[in-house]
Amino acid sequence: DTGAALIQSAGKKNHVPGWDFTFTVPKSVSILWSRVDPENRQIIEDIVQESVEETLAFAEEHFARSRTGHAGSGPLVEVGIVAATFQHGTSRACEPNLHIHSPLFNVGVDEHGKTRAIHSPLLFEVKKMLGAYGRSLVAHKLEKKFGVRTRRHGDSFEIVGVPQNVIDAMSSRRKEILEFMDEAGFTGAKAAEYAALATRTKKDVPPRGELFAGWQEQYDQMGFTLDSLAQLQTQTDRDNRQ
């Protein structure tokens, strides 16, 4: 580490050091993850991690570019990205919400090993598509590696067999955001982002052991038992034999 600047705009007030890309799985996946035993929980975590890494690789191949020439007047060139991943498992309401934060640094590396700032508009233009790409990978891997069925749900998916009353009960944070938007007359993705910030409270998360124990108790009270989980995979096996 020489302390030398990696890109021309480093240290300037208007320089953006990076962005936080967040990959969140559907609520039914978070519920399944929070209900199963530790061994199966690890399988689901690995599936999500693999899917995020493949999505980042896809974004790097097709959309990671840097401007060239004076004031960026030259053609765009391909660059490799520098990113990290951090797994989180709860919402601010301390409900299961498996998601991965991926800080993407504003430093790309071209084919000659030169570091360059990333032309971010390309990535933001395909942000929703990348989210859908990642979710499709998760759905495919869950069916193949975990033996459950999935069905399309809007621009996402849910696991077939996870009861809707359980999904609703574990979605109070989403309900809070939607109620804020409805009262304010807001619609759209940008409004949802604003509502999430406006209703955000301090995140005070207990140790994971306490969280999982509390979730198991809630699931038992709602009748979402280990037998229910076994039936999800049994149903898939039965469908595959037909």
Coordinates of C-alpha atoms in Angstrom, one line a residue:
D1 CA 0.0 0.0 0.0
T2 CA 1.8 3.1 -1.2
G3 CA -1.1 5.5 -0.5
A4 CA -1.1 6.6 -4.2
A5 CA -4.5 7.5 -5.7
L6 CA -6.0 4.7 -7.8
I7 CA -8.2 7.0 -9.9
Q8 CA -8.0 10.6 -11.1
S9 CA -10.9 11.9 -8.9
A10 CA -9.8 10.3 -5.7
G11 CA -10.1 12.7 -2.8
K12 CA -12.3 15.2 -4.5
K13 CA -15.5 16.3 -2.9
N14 CA -17.7 15.1 -5.7
H15 CA -16.0 11.7 -5.9
V16 CA -18.3 8.7 -5.1
P17 CA -16.2 6.0 -3.3
G18 CA -18.6 3.2 -4.1
W19 CA -22.1 1.9 -3.9
D20 CA -24.0 -0.7 -1.7
F21 CA -25.8 -3.2 -3.9
T22 CA -28.2 -5.3 -1.7
F23 CA -29.5 -8.7 -2.7
T24 CA -32.6 -9.8 -0.8
V25 CA -34.4 -13.1 -1.1
P26 CA -38.2 -13.5 -1.1
K27 CA -39.8 -13.7 2.3
S28 CA -40.7 -17.4 2.0
V29 CA -37.0 -18.2 1.5
S30 CA -36.1 -16.2 4.6
I31 CA -38.8 -18.1 6.5
L32 CA -37.5 -21.5 5.2
W33 CA -34.0 -20.5 6.2
S34 CA -35.0 -19.5 9.7
R35 CA -37.1 -22.6 10.3
V36 CA -34.7 -25.4 9.2
D37 CA -31.9 -27.0 11.2
P38 CA -28.4 -25.5 11.0
E39 CA -27.2 -28.0 8.3
N40 CA -30.0 -27.1 5.9
R41 CA -29.7 -23.4 6.9
Q42 CA -26.1 -23.5 5.6
I43 CA -27.2 -25.1 2.3
I44 CA -29.6 -22.2 1.8
E45 CA -27.0 -19.6 2.7
D46 CA -24.6 -21.2 0.3
I47 CA -27.2 -21.1 -2.5
V48 CA -27.8 -17.4 -1.9
Q49 CA -24.1 -16.6 -1.7
E50 CA -23.4 -18.5 -4.9
S51 CA -26.2 -16.7 -6.7
V52 CA -24.9 -13.3 -5.6
E53 CA -21.4 -14.0 -6.7
E54 CA -22.7 -15.2 -10.1
T55 CA -24.8 -12.1 -10.4
L56 CA -21.8 -9.9 -9.7
A57 CA -19.8 -11.8 -12.3
F58 CA -22.6 -11.3 -14.8
A59 CA -22.7 -7.6 -14.0
E60 CA -18.9 -7.4 -14.4
E61 CA -18.9 -9.1 -17.8
H62 CA -21.7 -7.1 -19.3
F63 CA -22.0 -3.8 -17.6
A64 CA -18.7 -2.9 -15.7
R65 CA -17.2 -0.1 -17.9
S66 CA -15.0 3.0 -17.5
R67 CA -14.9 6.1 -19.6
T68 CA -11.7 7.1 -21.5
G69 CA -10.4 10.2 -23.1
H70 CA -10.5 13.8 -22.0
A71 CA -13.5 14.4 -19.7
G72 CA -14.7 10.9 -20.6
S73 CA -15.2 11.7 -24.3
G74 CA -13.6 8.5 -25.5
P75 CA -15.1 5.0 -25.8
L76 CA -16.0 2.9 -22.8
V77 CA -13.6 0.1 -21.9
E78 CA -14.3 -3.1 -19.9
V79 CA -13.1 -3.2 -16.4
G80 CA -13.0 -5.8 -13.6
I81 CA -14.8 -4.8 -10.4
V82 CA -13.8 -4.9 -6.7
A83 CA -16.6 -5.9 -4.4
A84 CA -17.2 -7.6 -1.1
T85 CA -20.2 -9.5 0.4
F86 CA -21.7 -9.4 3.9
Q87 CA -24.6 -11.6 5.0
H88 CA -27.4 -10.2 7.2
G89 CA -30.4 -12.1 8.4
T90 CA -33.0 -9.8 9.9
S91 CA -35.1 -6.8 9.1
R92 CA -35.3 -3.8 11.5
A93 CA -38.3 -5.5 13.0
C94 CA -36.1 -8.5 13.9
E95 CA -38.0 -10.7 11.5
P96 CA -36.2 -13.2 9.2
N97 CA -34.9 -11.3 6.2
L98 CA -31.9 -13.0 4.6
H99 CA -30.0 -10.5 2.4
I100 CA -26.5 -9.8 1.3
H101 CA -24.9 -6.4 1.1
S102 CA -22.3 -6.0 -1.6
P103 CA -20.2 -2.9 -1.4
L104 CA -19.0 -2.2 -4.9
F105 CA -15.9 0.1 -4.9
N106 CA -15.6 2.8 -7.5
V107 CA -12.4 1.3 -8.8
G108 CA -12.3 -0.8 -12.0
V109 CA -9.2 -2.6 -13.4
D110 CA -8.8 -2.7 -17.2
E111 CA -7.1 -5.3 -19.3
H112 CA -3.7 -3.6 -18.9
G113 CA -4.0 -3.5 -15.1
K114 CA -4.7 0.2 -14.9
T115 CA -7.3 1.3 -12.3
R116 CA -10.2 3.4 -13.4
A117 CA -13.4 4.9 -12.0
I118 CA -16.5 3.0 -13.0
H119 CA -19.1 4.4 -15.3
S120 CA -22.0 3.9 -12.8
P121 CA -25.0 4.8 -15.0
L122 CA -24.7 1.5 -16.8
L123 CA -25.0 -0.4 -13.6
F124 CA -27.9 1.6 -12.3
E125 CA -29.8 1.3 -15.5
V126 CA -29.9 -2.5 -15.1
K127 CA -30.2 -2.6 -11.3
K128 CA -33.7 -4.1 -11.4
M129 CA -32.6 -6.6 -14.0
L130 CA -29.7 -7.7 -12.0
G131 CA -32.0 -8.2 -9.0
A132 CA -34.3 -10.4 -11.1
Y133 CA -31.3 -12.3 -12.5
G134 CA -30.1 -13.1 -8.9
R135 CA -33.5 -14.2 -7.7
S136 CA -33.9 -16.5 -10.7
L137 CA -30.6 -18.1 -9.8
V138 CA -31.8 -18.6 -6.2
A139 CA -35.1 -20.1 -7.3
H140 CA -33.3 -22.5 -9.7
K141 CA -30.7 -23.6 -7.1
L142 CA -33.4 -24.1 -4.4
E143 CA -35.3 -26.4 -6.6
K144 CA -32.3 -28.3 -7.7
K145 CA -30.3 -28.5 -4.5
F146 CA -33.0 -28.2 -1.8
G147 CA -35.9 -30.0 -3.4
V148 CA -38.6 -27.4 -3.1
R149 CA -40.9 -25.9 -5.8
T150 CA -41.1 -22.2 -6.6
R151 CA -43.7 -20.2 -8.4
R152 CA -43.5 -16.7 -9.9
H153 CA -44.8 -13.9 -7.7
G154 CA -44.8 -10.5 -9.5
D155 CA -41.3 -9.8 -10.5
S156 CA -40.0 -12.3 -7.9
F157 CA -41.0 -15.8 -6.7
E158 CA -42.1 -17.6 -3.6
I159 CA -41.6 -21.2 -2.3
V160 CA -44.7 -23.3 -2.9
G161 CA -46.2 -24.5 0.4
V162 CA -44.9 -21.8 2.8
P163 CA -48.3 -20.6 4.3
Q164 CA -49.3 -17.0 3.4
N165 CA -50.3 -16.3 7.1
V166 CA -46.7 -17.1 8.1
I167 CA -45.4 -14.8 5.3
D168 CA -47.7 -12.0 6.4
A169 CA -46.8 -12.5 10.1
M170 CA -43.1 -12.1 9.3
S171 CA -43.5 -9.1 7.0
S172 CA -44.4 -6.3 9.5
R173 CA -41.6 -4.1 8.3
R174 CA -42.9 -4.3 4.7
K175 CA -46.4 -3.6 6.0
E176 CA -45.1 -0.5 7.8
I177 CA -43.5 0.8 4.6
L178 CA -46.6 0.2 2.5
E179 CA -48.9 1.9 5.0
F180 CA -46.6 4.9 5.1
M181 CA -46.7 5.1 1.3
D182 CA -50.5 4.7 1.2
E183 CA -51.0 7.5 3.8
A184 CA -48.7 9.8 1.9
G185 CA -50.1 8.9 -1.5
F186 CA -46.7 7.7 -2.7
T187 CA -46.1 5.0 -5.4
G188 CA -43.1 3.6 -7.2
A189 CA -39.7 2.3 -6.3
K190 CA -38.2 5.7 -5.4
A191 CA -41.1 6.3 -3.1
A192 CA -40.5 3.0 -1.4
E193 CA -36.9 3.8 -0.8
Y194 CA -37.9 7.1 0.8
A195 CA -40.6 5.4 2.9
A196 CA -38.0 2.8 4.1
L197 CA -35.7 5.6 5.3
A198 CA -38.5 7.7 6.8
T199 CA -39.8 4.8 8.9
R200 CA -36.4 3.4 9.8
T201 CA -35.7 3.0 13.5
K202 CA -32.5 1.9 15.3
K203 CA -31.6 -1.7 14.5
D204 CA -31.2 -3.5 17.8
V205 CA -30.6 -7.1 16.9
P206 CA -30.2 -9.8 19.6
P207 CA -27.8 -12.7 19.2
R208 CA -28.7 -15.1 16.4
G209 CA -29.3 -18.0 18.8
E210 CA -32.0 -16.0 20.5
L211 CA -33.5 -14.9 17.2
F212 CA -33.8 -18.5 15.9
A213 CA -35.2 -19.7 19.2
G214 CA -37.9 -17.0 19.1
W215 CA -38.7 -17.6 15.4
Q216 CA -39.1 -21.4 16.1
E217 CA -41.6 -20.6 18.9
Q218 CA -43.6 -18.3 16.6
Y219 CA -43.7 -20.9 13.9
D220 CA -44.9 -23.6 16.3
Q221 CA -47.7 -21.3 17.4
M222 CA -48.7 -20.7 13.8
G223 CA -48.6 -24.5 13.0
F224 CA -45.7 -24.2 10.7
T225 CA -43.9 -27.3 12.0
L226 CA -41.0 -29.5 10.9
D227 CA -43.6 -31.8 9.4
S228 CA -44.8 -28.9 7.3
L229 CA -41.2 -28.5 6.0
A230 CA -40.9 -32.2 5.2
Q231 CA -44.1 -32.0 3.2
L232 CA -42.6 -29.2 1.0
Q233 CA -39.9 -31.5 -0.2
T234 CA -42.1 -34.6 -0.3
Q235 CA -44.5 -32.8 -2.6
T236 CA -41.7 -32.0 -5.0
D237 CA -40.5 -35.6 -5.1
R238 CA -44.1 -36.7 -5.8
D239 CA -44.5 -34.2 -8.6
N240 CA -41.2 -35.3 -10.1
R241 CA -42.3 -38.9 -10.2
Q242 CA -45.6 -38.1 -12.0

